Short mmCIF file of C-alpha atoms in Angstrom, two decimals:
data_model
loop_
_atom_site.label_atom_id
_atom_site.label_comp_id
_atom_site.label_asym_id
_atom_site.label_seq_id
_atom_site.Cartn_x
_atom_site.Cartn_y
_atom_site.Cartn_z
CA UNK A 1040 -50.04 71.02 54.59
CA UNK A 1041 -48.76 68.40 52.19
CA UNK A 1042 -46.32 68.90 49.29
CA UNK A 1043 -46.56 66.92 46.05
CA UNK A 1044 -43.94 67.01 43.30
CA UNK A 1045 -46.27 66.82 40.31
CA UNK A 1046 -43.52 67.07 37.70
CA UNK A 1047 -39.87 68.05 37.61
CA UNK A 1048 -40.68 71.75 37.71
CA UNK A 1049 -44.04 71.77 39.49
CA UNK A 1050 -44.66 71.51 43.19
CA UNK A 1051 -48.22 71.54 44.48
CA UNK A 1052 -49.18 72.34 48.06
CA UNK A 1053 -52.26 70.64 49.54
CA UNK A 1054 -54.16 71.85 52.57
CA UNK A 1055 -56.42 69.36 54.40
CA UNK A 1056 -59.05 70.12 57.03
CA UNK A 1057 -61.22 67.70 58.98
CA UNK A 1058 -64.60 69.17 59.87
CA UNK A 1059 -67.45 67.42 61.64
CA UNK A 1060 -70.69 67.37 59.64
CA UNK A 1061 -73.74 67.81 61.86
CA UNK A 1062 -75.96 66.83 58.91
CA UNK A 1063 -74.26 63.48 58.27
CA UNK A 1064 -72.89 63.04 61.82
CA UNK A 1065 -69.44 62.09 60.50
CA UNK A 1066 -66.09 63.79 59.89
CA UNK A 1067 -65.58 65.30 56.43
CA UNK A 1068 -62.25 65.80 54.69
CA UNK A 1069 -61.98 69.21 53.02
CA UNK A 1070 -58.96 69.92 50.84
CA UNK A 1071 -57.54 72.24 48.24
CA UNK A 1072 -54.45 72.21 46.10
CA UNK A 1073 -52.32 75.19 45.20
CA UNK A 1074 -49.68 75.74 42.56
CA UNK A 1075 -46.36 77.19 43.71
CA UNK A 1076 -47.60 80.67 42.71
CA UNK A 1077 -50.72 80.34 44.87
CA UNK A 1078 -53.28 79.59 42.13
CA UNK A 1079 -55.92 77.01 43.08
CA UNK A 1080 -55.75 73.65 41.31
CA UNK A 1081 -58.71 72.31 39.37
CA UNK A 1082 -60.13 68.86 40.10
CA UNK A 1083 -58.46 67.53 36.94
CA UNK A 1084 -55.08 68.87 38.12
CA UNK A 1085 -55.63 67.31 41.55
CA UNK A 1086 -56.49 63.96 39.99
CA UNK A 1087 -53.18 64.04 38.08
CA UNK A 1088 -51.37 64.22 41.45
CA UNK A 1089 -53.21 61.23 42.93
CA UNK A 1090 -51.53 57.84 43.06
CA UNK A 1091 -53.11 55.18 40.80
CA UNK A 1092 -54.71 53.29 43.73
CA UNK A 1093 -56.47 56.50 44.86
CA UNK A 1094 -57.83 57.15 41.36
CA UNK A 1095 -59.03 53.57 41.16
CA UNK A 1096 -60.77 53.90 44.55
CA UNK A 1097 -62.51 57.11 43.46
CA UNK A 1098 -63.58 55.59 40.14
CA UNK A 1099 -64.80 52.24 41.47
CA UNK A 1100 -66.22 52.90 44.92
CA UNK A 1101 -69.83 53.92 45.31
CA UNK A 1102 -68.93 55.51 48.65
CA UNK A 1103 -66.11 57.85 47.69
CA UNK A 1104 -66.41 60.79 45.38
CA UNK A 1105 -65.11 64.34 45.35
CA UNK A 1106 -67.41 67.34 45.33
CA UNK A 1107 -66.84 71.05 45.70
CA UNK A 1108 -68.71 72.92 48.41
CA UNK A 1109 -68.34 75.85 50.72
CA UNK A 1110 -65.98 75.23 53.63
CA UNK A 1111 -68.17 75.63 56.75
CA UNK A 1112 -65.65 77.80 58.61
CA UNK A 1113 -63.84 79.65 55.83
CA UNK A 1114 -66.89 80.39 53.62
CA UNK A 1115 -64.94 79.62 50.44
CA UNK A 1116 -65.32 76.68 48.04
CA UNK A 1117 -63.10 73.69 48.83
CA UNK A 1118 -63.07 70.16 47.51
CA UNK A 1119 -64.44 67.54 49.82
CA UNK A 1120 -64.67 63.81 49.96
CA UNK A 1121 -68.45 63.59 50.05
CA UNK A 1122 -69.68 62.15 53.39
CA UNK A 1123 -72.89 60.44 52.20
CA UNK A 1124 -71.49 56.89 52.51
CA UNK A 1125 -69.13 57.46 55.42
CA UNK A 1126 -71.45 56.14 58.12
CA UNK A 1127 -72.05 52.91 56.19
CA UNK A 1128 -68.41 52.11 55.45
CA UNK A 1129 -67.35 53.01 58.98
CA UNK A 1130 -69.91 50.56 60.38
CA UNK A 1131 -68.43 47.86 58.14
CA UNK A 1132 -64.89 48.78 59.15
CA UNK A 1133 -65.51 48.86 62.91
CA UNK A 1134 -68.37 46.38 63.37
CA UNK A 1135 -66.37 43.87 65.44
CA UNK A 1136 -65.14 46.40 68.01
CA UNK A 1137 -66.81 47.14 71.34
CA UNK A 1138 -68.23 50.61 72.01
CA UNK A 1139 -65.10 51.93 73.79
CA UNK A 1140 -62.70 50.58 71.17
CA UNK A 1141 -64.96 51.83 68.37
CA UNK A 1142 -64.85 55.35 69.85
CA UNK A 1143 -61.06 55.25 70.21
CA UNK A 1144 -60.45 53.81 66.76
CA UNK A 1145 -63.02 55.81 64.79
CA UNK A 1146 -60.94 58.84 63.75
CA UNK A 1147 -57.71 56.96 62.86
CA UNK A 1148 -59.73 54.36 60.92
CA UNK A 1149 -61.72 57.04 59.12
CA UNK A 1150 -58.58 59.02 58.26
CA UNK A 1151 -56.81 55.92 56.94
CA UNK A 1152 -59.66 55.37 54.44
CA UNK A 1153 -60.56 58.99 53.63
CA UNK A 1154 -56.90 59.96 53.32
CA UNK A 1155 -56.18 57.04 51.01
CA UNK A 1156 -58.92 58.20 48.63
CA UNK A 1157 -57.14 61.52 48.06
CA UNK A 1158 -53.55 60.25 48.23
CA UNK A 1159 -52.88 61.46 51.77
CA UNK A 1160 -50.35 59.20 53.45
CA UNK A 1161 -50.97 58.75 57.16
CA UNK A 1162 -47.79 57.79 59.03
CA UNK A 1163 -48.22 54.70 61.19
CA UNK A 1164 -46.54 56.66 64.00
CA UNK A 1165 -49.50 59.07 64.03
CA UNK A 1166 -51.93 56.19 64.49
CA UNK A 1167 -49.97 54.86 67.48
CA UNK A 1168 -49.58 58.33 69.01
CA UNK A 1169 -53.34 58.87 68.74
CA UNK A 1170 -54.06 55.49 70.27
CA UNK A 1171 -51.61 56.09 73.16
CA UNK A 1172 -53.11 59.49 74.03
CA UNK A 1173 -56.64 58.10 74.11
CA UNK A 1174 -55.93 55.23 76.49
#
């Protein structure tokens, strides 16, 4: 869960799930935003909460765009960062690493890019904790 102060009087709560896509063979970021009263946010409302660099990434990148689809485990519509280009940009991101390092670095690297596209800030501490537990 992630809280965003969208204005002086509005607080939005975001829920993020990472689900593996067997179709695309990559992780997919599912998310939804809620108003304080529990009403779901629209995509336009979500975009208003995004930092400018995230909006720019979504507008300019051919590999990142938001769609709405059924959550595979909850059977309700959630927003998702569409996974169609994930495999390509992950190959570019990790191409210089060996197989073992690529496996260890895949999820933190993916989350650092996918999270950035929707304004999710990944603490550096989390990256190091993940790396330490995998070694």
